[in-house]
Every structure is written in structure tokens, then in C-alpha cells.
Coordinates of N, CA, C and O in Angstrom, one line a residue:
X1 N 80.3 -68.1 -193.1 CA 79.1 -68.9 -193.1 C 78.9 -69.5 -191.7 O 79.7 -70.0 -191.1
X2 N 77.4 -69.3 -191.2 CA 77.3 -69.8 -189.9 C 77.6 -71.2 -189.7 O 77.7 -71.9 -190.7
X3 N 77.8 -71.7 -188.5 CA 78.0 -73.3 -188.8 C 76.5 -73.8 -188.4 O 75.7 -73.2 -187.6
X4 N 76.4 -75.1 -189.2 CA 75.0 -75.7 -189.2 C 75.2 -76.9 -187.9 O 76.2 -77.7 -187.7
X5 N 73.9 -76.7 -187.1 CA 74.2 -78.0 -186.0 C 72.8 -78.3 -186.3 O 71.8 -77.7 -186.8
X6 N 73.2 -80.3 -185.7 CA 72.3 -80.8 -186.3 C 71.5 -81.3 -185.6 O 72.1 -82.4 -185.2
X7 N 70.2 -81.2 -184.9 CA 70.0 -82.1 -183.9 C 69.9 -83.9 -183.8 O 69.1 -84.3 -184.7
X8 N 70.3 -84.6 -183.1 CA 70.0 -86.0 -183.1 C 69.4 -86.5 -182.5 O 68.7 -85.7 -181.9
X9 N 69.2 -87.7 -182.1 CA 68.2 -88.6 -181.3 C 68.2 -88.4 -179.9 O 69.3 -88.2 -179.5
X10 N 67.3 -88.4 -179.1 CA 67.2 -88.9 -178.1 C 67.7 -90.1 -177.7 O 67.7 -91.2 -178.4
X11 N 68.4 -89.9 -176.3 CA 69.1 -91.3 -175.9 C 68.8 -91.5 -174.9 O 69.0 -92.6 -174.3
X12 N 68.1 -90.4 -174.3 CA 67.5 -91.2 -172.5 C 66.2 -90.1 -172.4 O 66.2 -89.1 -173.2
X13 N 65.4 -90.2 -171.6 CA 64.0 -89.5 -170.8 C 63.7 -90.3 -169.4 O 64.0 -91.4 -169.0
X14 N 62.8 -89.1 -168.8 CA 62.6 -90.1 -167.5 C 61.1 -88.9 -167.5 O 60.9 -87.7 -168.0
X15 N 60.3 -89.7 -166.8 CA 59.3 -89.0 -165.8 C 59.1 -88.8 -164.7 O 59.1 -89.9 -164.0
X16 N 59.0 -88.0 -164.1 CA 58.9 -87.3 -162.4 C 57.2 -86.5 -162.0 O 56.5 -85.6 -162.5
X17 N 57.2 -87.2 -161.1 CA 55.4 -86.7 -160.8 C 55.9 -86.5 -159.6 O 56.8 -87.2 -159.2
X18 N 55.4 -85.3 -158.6 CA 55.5 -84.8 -157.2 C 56.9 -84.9 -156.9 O 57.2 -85.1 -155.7
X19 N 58.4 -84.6 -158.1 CA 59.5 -84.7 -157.6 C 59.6 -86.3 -157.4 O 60.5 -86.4 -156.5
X20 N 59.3 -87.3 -157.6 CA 59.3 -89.0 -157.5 C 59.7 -89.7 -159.2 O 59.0 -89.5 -160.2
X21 N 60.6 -90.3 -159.3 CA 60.7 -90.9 -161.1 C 60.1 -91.7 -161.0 O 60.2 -92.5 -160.1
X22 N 59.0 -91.8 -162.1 CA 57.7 -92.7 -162.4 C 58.0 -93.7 -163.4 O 57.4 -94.8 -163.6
X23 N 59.4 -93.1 -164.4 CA 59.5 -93.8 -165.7 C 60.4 -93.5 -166.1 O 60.8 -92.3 -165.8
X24 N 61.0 -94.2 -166.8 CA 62.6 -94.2 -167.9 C 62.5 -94.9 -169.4 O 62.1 -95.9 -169.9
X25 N 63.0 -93.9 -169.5 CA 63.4 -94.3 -171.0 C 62.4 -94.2 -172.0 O 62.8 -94.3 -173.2
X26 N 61.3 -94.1 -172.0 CA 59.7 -93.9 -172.4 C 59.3 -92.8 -172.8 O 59.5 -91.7 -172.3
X27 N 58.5 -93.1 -174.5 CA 58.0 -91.7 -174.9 C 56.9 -90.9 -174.3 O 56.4 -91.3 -173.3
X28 N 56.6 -89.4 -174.9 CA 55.8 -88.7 -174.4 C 55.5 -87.8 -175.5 O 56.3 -87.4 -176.3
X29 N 54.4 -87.5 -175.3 CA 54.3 -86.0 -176.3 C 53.5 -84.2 -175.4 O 52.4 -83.9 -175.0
X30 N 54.7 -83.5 -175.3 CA 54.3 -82.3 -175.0 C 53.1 -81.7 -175.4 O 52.7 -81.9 -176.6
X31 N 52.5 -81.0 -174.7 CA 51.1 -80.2 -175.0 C 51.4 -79.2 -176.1 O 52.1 -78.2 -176.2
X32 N 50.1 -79.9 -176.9 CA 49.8 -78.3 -177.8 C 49.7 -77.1 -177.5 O 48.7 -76.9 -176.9
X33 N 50.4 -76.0 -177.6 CA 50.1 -74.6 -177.1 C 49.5 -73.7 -178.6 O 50.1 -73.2 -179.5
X34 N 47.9 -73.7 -178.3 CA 47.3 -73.0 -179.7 C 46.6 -72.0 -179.2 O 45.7 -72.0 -178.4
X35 N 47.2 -70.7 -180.1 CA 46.5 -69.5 -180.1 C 45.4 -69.5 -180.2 O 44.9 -70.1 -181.2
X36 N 44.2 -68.5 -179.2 CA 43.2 -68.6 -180.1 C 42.9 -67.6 -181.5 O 43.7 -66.7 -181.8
X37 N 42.1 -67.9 -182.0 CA 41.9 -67.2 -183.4 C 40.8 -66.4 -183.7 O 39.7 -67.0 -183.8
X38 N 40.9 -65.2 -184.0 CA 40.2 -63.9 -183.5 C 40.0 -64.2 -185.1 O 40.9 -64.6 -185.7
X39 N 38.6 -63.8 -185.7 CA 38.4 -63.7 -187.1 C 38.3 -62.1 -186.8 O 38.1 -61.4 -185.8
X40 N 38.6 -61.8 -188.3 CA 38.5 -59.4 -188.2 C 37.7 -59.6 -190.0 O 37.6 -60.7 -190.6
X41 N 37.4 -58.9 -190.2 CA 37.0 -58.8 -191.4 C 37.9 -58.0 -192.4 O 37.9 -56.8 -192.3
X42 N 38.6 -58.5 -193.2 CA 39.6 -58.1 -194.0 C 40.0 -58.6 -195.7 O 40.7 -59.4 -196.1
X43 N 39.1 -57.7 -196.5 CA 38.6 -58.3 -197.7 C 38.2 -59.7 -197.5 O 38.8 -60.6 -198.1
X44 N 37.3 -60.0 -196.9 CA 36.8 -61.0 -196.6 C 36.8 -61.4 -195.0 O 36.4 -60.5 -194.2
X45 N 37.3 -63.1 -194.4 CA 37.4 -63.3 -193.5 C 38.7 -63.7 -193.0 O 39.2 -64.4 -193.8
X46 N 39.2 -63.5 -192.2 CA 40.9 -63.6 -191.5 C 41.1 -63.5 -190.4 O 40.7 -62.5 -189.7
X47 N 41.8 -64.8 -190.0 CA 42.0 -65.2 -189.1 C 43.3 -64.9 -187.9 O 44.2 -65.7 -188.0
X48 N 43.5 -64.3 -187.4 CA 44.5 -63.4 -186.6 C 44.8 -64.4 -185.2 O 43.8 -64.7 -184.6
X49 N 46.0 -65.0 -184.9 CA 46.6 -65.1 -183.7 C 46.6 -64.4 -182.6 O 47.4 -63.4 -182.5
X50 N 45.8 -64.6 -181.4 CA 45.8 -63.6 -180.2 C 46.6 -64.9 -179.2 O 46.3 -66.1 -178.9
X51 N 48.1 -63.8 -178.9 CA 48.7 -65.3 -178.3 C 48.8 -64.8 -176.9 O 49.7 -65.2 -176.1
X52 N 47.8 -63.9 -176.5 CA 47.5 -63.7 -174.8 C 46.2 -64.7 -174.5 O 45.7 -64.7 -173.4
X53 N 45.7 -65.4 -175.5 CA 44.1 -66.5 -175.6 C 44.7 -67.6 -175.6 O 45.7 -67.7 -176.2
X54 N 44.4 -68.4 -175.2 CA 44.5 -70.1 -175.4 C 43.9 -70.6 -175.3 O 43.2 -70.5 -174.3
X55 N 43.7 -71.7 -176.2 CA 43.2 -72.9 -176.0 C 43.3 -73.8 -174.9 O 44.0 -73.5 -174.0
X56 N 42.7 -75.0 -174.9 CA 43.0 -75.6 -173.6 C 44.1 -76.4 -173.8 O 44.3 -76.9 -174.9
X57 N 45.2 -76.8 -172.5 CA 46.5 -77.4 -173.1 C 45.6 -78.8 -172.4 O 45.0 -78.9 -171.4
X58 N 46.0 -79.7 -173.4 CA 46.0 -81.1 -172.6 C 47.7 -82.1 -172.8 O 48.5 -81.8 -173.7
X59 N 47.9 -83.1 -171.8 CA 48.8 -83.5 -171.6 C 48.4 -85.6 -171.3 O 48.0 -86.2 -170.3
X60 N 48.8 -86.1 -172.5 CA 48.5 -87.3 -172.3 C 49.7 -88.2 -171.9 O 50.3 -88.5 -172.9
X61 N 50.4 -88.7 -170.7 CA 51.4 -89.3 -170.4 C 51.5 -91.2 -170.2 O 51.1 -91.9 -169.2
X62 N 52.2 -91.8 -171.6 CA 52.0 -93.4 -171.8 C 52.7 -93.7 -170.1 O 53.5 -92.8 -169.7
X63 N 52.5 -94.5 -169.5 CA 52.9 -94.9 -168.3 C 52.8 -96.4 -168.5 O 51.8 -97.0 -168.6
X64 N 54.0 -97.0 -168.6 CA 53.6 -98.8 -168.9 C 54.0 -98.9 -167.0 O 54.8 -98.4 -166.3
X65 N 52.8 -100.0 -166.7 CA 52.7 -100.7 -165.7 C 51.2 -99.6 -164.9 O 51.2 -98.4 -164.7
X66 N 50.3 -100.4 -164.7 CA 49.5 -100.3 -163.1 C 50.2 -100.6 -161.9 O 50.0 -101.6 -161.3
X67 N 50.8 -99.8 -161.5 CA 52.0 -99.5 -160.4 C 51.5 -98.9 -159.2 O 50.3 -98.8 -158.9
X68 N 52.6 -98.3 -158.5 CA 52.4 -96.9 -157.8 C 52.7 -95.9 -158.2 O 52.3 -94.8 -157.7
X69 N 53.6 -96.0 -159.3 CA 54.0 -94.7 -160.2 C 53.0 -94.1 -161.0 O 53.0 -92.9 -161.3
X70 N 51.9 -95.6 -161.2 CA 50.5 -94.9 -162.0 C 49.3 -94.5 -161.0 O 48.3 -94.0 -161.4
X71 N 49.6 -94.8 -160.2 CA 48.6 -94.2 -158.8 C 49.0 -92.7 -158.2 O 48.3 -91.8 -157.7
X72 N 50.1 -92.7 -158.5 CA 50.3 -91.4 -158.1 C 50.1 -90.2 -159.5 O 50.2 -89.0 -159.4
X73 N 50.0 -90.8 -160.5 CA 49.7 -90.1 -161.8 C 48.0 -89.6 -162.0 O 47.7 -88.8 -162.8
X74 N 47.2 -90.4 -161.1 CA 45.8 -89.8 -161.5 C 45.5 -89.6 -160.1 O 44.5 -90.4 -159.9
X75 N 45.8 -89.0 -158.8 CA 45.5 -89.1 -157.8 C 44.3 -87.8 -158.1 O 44.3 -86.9 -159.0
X76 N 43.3 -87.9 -157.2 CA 42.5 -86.3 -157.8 C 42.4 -85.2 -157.4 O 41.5 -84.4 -157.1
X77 N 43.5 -84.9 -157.4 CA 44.3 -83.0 -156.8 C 45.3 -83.1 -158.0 O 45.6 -84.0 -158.8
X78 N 45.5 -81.6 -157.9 CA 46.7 -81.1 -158.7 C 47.6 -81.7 -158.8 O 47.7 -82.4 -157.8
X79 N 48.6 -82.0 -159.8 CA 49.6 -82.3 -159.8 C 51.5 -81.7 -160.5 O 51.5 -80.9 -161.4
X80 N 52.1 -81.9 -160.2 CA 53.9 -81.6 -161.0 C 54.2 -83.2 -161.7 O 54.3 -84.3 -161.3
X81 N 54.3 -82.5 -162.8 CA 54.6 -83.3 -164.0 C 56.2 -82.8 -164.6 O 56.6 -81.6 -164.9
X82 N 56.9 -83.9 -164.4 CA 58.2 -83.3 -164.8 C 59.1 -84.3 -166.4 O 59.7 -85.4 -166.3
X83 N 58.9 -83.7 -167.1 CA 59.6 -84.6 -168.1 C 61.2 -83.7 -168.7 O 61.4 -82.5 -169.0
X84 N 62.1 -84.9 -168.6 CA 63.7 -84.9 -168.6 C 63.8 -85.3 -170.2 O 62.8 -85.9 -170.7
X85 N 64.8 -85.0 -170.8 CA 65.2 -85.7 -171.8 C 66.3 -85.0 -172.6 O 66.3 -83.9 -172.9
X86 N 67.4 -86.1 -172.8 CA 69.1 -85.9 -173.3 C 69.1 -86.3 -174.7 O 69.1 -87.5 -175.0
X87 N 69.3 -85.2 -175.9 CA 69.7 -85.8 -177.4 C 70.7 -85.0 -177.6 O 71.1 -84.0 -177.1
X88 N 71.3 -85.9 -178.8 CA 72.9 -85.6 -179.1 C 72.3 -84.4 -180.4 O 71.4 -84.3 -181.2
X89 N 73.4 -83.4 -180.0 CA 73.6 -82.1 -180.9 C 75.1 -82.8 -181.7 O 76.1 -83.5 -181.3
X90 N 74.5 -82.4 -183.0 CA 76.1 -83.0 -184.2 C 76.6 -81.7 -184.6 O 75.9 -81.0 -185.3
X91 N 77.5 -81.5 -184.4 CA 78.1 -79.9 -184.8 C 78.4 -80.5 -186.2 O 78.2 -81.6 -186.6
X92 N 79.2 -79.4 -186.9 CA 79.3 -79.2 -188.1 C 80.5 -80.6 -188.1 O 80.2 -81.6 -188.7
X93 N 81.4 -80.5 -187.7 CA 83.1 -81.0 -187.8 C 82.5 -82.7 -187.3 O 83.4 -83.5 -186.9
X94 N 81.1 -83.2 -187.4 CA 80.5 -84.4 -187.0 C 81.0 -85.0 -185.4 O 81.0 -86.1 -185.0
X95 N 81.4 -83.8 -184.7 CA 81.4 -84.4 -182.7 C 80.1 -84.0 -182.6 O 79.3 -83.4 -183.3
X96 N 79.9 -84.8 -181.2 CA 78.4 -84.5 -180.4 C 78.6 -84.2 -179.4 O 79.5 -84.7 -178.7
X97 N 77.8 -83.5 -179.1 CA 77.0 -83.1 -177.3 C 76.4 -83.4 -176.8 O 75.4 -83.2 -177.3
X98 N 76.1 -84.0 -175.8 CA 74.8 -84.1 -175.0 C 74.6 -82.8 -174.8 O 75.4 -81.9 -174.5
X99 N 72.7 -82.9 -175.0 CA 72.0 -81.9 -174.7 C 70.6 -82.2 -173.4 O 69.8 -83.1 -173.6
X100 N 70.6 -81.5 -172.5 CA 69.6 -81.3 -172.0 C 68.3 -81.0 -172.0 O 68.1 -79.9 -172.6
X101 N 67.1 -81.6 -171.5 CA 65.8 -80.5 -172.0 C 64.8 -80.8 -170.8 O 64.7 -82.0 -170.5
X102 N 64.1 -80.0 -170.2 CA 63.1 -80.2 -169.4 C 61.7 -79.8 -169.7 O 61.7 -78.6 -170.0
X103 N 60.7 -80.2 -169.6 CA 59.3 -79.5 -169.4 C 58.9 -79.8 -168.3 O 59.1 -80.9 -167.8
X104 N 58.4 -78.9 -167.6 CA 57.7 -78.6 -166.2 C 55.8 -78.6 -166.2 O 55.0 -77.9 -166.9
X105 N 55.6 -79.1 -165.6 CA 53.8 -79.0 -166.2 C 53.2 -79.1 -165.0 O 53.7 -79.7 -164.1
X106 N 52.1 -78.5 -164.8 CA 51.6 -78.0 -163.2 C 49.8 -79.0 -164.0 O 49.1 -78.4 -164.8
X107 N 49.5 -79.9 -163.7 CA 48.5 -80.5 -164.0 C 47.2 -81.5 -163.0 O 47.3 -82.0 -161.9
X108 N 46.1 -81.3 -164.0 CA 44.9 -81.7 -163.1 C 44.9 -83.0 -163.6 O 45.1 -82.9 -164.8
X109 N 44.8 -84.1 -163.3 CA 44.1 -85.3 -164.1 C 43.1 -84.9 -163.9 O 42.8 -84.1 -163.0
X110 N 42.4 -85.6 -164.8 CA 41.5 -85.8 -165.9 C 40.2 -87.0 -165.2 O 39.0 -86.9 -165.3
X111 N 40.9 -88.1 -164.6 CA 40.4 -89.0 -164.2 C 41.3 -90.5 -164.2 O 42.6 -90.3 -164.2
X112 N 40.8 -91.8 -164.1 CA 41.6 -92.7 -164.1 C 41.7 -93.3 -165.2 O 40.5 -93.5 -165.5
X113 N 42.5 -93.8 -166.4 CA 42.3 -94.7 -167.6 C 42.1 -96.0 -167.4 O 42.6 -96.7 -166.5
X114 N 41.2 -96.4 -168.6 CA 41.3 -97.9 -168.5 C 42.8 -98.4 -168.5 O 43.8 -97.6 -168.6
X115 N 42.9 -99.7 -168.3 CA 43.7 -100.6 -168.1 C 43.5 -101.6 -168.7 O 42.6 -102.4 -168.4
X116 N 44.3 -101.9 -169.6 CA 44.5 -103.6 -170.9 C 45.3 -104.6 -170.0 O 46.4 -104.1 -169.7
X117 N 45.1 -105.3 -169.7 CA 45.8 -106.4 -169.4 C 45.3 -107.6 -170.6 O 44.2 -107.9 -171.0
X118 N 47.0 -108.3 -171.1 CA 47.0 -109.3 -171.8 C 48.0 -110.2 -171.4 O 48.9 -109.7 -170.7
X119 N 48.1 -111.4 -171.6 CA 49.1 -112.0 -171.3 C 49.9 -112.0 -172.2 O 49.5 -112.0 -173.3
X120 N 52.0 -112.1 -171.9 CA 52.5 -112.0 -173.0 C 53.0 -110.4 -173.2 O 54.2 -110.2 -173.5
X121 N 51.9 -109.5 -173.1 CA 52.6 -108.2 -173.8 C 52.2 -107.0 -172.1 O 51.4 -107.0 -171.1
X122 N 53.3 -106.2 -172.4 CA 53.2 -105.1 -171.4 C 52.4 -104.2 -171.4 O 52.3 -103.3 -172.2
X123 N 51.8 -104.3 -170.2 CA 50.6 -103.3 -170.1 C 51.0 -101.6 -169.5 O 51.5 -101.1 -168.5
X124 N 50.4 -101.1 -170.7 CA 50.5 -99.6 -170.3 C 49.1 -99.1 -170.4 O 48.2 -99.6 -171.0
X125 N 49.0 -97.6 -169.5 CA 48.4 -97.1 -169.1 C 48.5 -95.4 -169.7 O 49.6 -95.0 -169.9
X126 N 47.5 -94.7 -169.9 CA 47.5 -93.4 -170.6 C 46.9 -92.0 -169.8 O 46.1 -91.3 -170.4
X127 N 47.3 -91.8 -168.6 CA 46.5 -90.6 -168.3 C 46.6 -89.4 -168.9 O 47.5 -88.9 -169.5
X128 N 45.3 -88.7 -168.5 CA 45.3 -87.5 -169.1 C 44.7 -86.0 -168.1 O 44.0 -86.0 -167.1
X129 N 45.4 -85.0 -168.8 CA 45.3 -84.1 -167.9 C 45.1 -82.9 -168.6 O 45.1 -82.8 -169.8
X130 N 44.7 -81.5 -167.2 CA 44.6 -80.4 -168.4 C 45.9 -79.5 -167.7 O 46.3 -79.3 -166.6
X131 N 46.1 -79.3 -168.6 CA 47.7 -78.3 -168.0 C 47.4 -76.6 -167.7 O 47.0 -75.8 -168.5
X132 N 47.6 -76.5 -166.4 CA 47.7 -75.1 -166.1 C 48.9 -74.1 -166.2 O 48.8 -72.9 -166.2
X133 N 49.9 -74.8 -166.3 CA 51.3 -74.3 -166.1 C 52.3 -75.3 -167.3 O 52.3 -76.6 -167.4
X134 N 52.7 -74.9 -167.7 CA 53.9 -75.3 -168.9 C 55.2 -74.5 -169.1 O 55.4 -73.6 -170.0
X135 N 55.9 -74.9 -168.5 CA 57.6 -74.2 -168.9 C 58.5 -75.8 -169.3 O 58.7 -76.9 -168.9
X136 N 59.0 -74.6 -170.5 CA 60.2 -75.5 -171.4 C 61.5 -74.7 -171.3 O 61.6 -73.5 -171.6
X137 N 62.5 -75.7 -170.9 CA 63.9 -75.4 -170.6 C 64.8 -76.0 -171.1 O 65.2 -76.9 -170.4
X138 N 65.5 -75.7 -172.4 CA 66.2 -76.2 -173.6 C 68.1 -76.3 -173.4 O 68.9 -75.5 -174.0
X139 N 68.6 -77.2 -172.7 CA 70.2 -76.4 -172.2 C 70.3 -75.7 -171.2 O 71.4 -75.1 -171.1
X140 N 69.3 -75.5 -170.3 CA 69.7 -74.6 -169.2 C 68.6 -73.0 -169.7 O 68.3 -72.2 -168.8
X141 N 68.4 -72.8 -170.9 CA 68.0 -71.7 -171.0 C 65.9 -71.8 -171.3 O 65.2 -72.7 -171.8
X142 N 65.5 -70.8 -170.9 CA 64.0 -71.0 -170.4 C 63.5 -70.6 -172.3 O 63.8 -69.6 -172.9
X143 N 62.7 -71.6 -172.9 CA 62.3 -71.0 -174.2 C 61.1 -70.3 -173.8 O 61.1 -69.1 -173.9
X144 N 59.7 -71.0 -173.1 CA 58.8 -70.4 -172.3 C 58.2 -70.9 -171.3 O 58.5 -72.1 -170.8
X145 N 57.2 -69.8 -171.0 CA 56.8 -70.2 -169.9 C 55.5 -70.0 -169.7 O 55.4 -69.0 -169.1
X146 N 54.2 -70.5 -169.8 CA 52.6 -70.3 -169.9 C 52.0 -70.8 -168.6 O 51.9 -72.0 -168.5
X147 N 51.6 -70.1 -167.7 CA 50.9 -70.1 -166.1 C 49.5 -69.4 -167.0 O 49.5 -68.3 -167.5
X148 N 48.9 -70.0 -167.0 CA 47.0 -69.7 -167.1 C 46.5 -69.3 -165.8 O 45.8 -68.2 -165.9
X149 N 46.6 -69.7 -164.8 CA 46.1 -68.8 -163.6 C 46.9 -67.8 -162.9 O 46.6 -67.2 -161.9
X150 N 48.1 -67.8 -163.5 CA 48.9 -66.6 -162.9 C 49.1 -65.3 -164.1 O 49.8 -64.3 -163.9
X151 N 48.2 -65.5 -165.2 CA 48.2 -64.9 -166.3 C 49.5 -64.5 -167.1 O 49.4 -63.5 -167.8
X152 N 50.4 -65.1 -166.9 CA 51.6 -65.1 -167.3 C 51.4 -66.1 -169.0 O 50.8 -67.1 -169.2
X153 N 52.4 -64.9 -170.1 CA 52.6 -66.0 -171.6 C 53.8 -65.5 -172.1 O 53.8 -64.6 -172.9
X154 N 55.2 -66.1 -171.3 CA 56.3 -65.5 -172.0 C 57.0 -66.6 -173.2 O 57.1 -67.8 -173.0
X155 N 57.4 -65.9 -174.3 CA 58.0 -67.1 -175.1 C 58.7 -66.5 -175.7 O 58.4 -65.5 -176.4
X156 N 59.9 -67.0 -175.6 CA 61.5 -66.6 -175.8 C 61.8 -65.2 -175.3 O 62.1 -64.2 -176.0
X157 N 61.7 -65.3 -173.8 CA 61.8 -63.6 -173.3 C 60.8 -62.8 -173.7 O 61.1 -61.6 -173.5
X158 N 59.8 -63.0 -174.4 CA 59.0 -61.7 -174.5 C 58.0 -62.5 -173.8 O 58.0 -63.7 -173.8
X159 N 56.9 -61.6 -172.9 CA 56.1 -61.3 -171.8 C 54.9 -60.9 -172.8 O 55.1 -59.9 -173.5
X160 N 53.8 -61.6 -173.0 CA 53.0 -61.2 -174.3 C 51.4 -60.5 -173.1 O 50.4 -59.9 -173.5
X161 N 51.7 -61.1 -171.6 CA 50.6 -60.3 -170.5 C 50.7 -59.2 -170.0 O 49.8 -58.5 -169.6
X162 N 52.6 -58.8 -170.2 CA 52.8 -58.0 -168.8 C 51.7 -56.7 -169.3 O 50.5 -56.8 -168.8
X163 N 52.0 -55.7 -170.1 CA 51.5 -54.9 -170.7 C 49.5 -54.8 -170.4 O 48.9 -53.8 -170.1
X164 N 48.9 -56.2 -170.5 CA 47.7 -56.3 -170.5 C 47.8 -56.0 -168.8 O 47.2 -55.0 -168.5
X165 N 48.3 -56.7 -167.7 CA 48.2 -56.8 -166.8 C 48.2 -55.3 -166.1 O 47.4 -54.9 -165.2
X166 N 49.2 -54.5 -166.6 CA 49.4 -53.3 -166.6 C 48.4 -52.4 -166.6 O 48.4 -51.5 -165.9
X167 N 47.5 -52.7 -167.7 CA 46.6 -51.6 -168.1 C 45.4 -52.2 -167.3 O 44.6 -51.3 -167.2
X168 N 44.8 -53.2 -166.6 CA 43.9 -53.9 -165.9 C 43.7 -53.5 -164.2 O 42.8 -54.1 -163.6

């Protein structure tokens, strides 16, 4: 029987914009990557996954403080978006691991966000962006990798462009 591992919590993250740490310890949520959806006609209507199409990826990053960490997060050029993050793997026999994980994101903001200031409570801030570039690296090993202007869509070692690129 295979052995079952289990994944566990997150115990640390950081954020890195232009290679600089902006933030620690702070959530985030990765970009949606959604196929577009080709209808065909097939006893009716059906909807088919074309995973060389995408949607647009957006990337909203919480940033607590109006800083410089958050000035450098909406500057209006491109930007490298780098998010870190360590959770414990529970093997079967109940030891743990630390595990590694990175996403890499090649991104435009969007513009600047408002700003709440209250007294009493910590002010955070929400920028947003549209992602041109997205690679996820799970332990050292690449799951994928989506470049929109370099027409690259590999996910788990398969290349879902090379082929199109080929014939173009």
C-alpha cells in the first residue's frame, strides 16, 4: 500500500517585489489560471477546455502598511512578484518536513489602492495586477509555468504551445 502524506499548515511566507522582502508572515492568494471554454455542438451544447487560451490571470497582493514596501508594489512599470512559503508534510509514521514552495509572477499593476486608515487597527493595503508570467515551484520541482507573451503553457512537464508554435 502506498504511504499516505499529509499536507499541513503553513508556518512561514514572505513577499519579494524587484528581489526586495515587502512582507512576512502574511496571506496571499495565487492567481486563477482558467481555461478558455470553446462551446462544439455535441447532442446539444458542450463546453470543451482549450488550455493553450486563457483567461486573464489577476493577482491581488494584502500588503499591511502604506510603506515603501507598498510604493514599490504599484509603481507604474512592470513588475517581479515573488511569493515564498514553508508547510509541514506529515508522513505516514506522524514525523514532518518542512516543505518549500515558490510562485514567481512577472506583473503589471493595475493602479494605486485606496488606503483605510483607523485608529487602533492596522492598516492594510490591496494591490492589484494583471499577471503575464506565472511559474509555481513545489520542493525544488517546477509544477508550471504560463509566459502569455512568450506563448509558453507548460504544466507538469507537458508544453501544451510547443507543437502550436511549430506549426505557426
Amino acid at each position: 500500500m502506498a504511504e499516505i502524506i499529509r499536507t499541513g499548515p503553513v508556518v512561514g511566507s514572505s513577499t519579494y517585489v524587484n528581489g526586495n522582502k515587502v512582507e512576512r508572515d502574511y496571506g496571499f492568494t495565487l492567481p486563477n489560471v482558467e481555461f478558455v471554454i470553446a462551446e462544439i455542438n455535441a447532442h446539444g451544447t458542450m463546453g470543451v477546455p482549450v488550455p493553450q487560451l486563457l483567461e486573464d490571470m489577476e493577482l491581488a497582493v494584502t500588503k499591511v502598511g502604506a510603506d515603501e514596501g507598498f510604493a514599490s508594489m504599484v509603481v507604474g512599470e512592470p513588475i517581479d512578484i515573488e511569493h515564498r512559503w514553508v508547510y509541514l508534510k506529515i508522513n505516514a509514521n506522524g514525523s514532518t518536513t518542512n516543505v518549500g514552495c515558490k510562485a514567481y509572477l512577472h506583473c503589471l499593476p493595475k493602479g494605486i489602492p485606496e488606503v483605510e486608515i483607523a485608529p487602533g487597527e492596522i492598516t492594510e493595503t490591496e494591490p492589484t495586477y494583471t499577471v503575464t508570467r506565472y511559474r509555481l515551484v513545489h520542493d525544488g520541482k517546477e509544477l508550471f509555468v504560463i509566459d502569455r507573451l512568450a506563448n509558453k503553457i507548460s504544466i507538469n512537464g507537458k508544453d501544451y504551445a510547443v507543437d502550436i508554435e511549430a506549426m505557426l
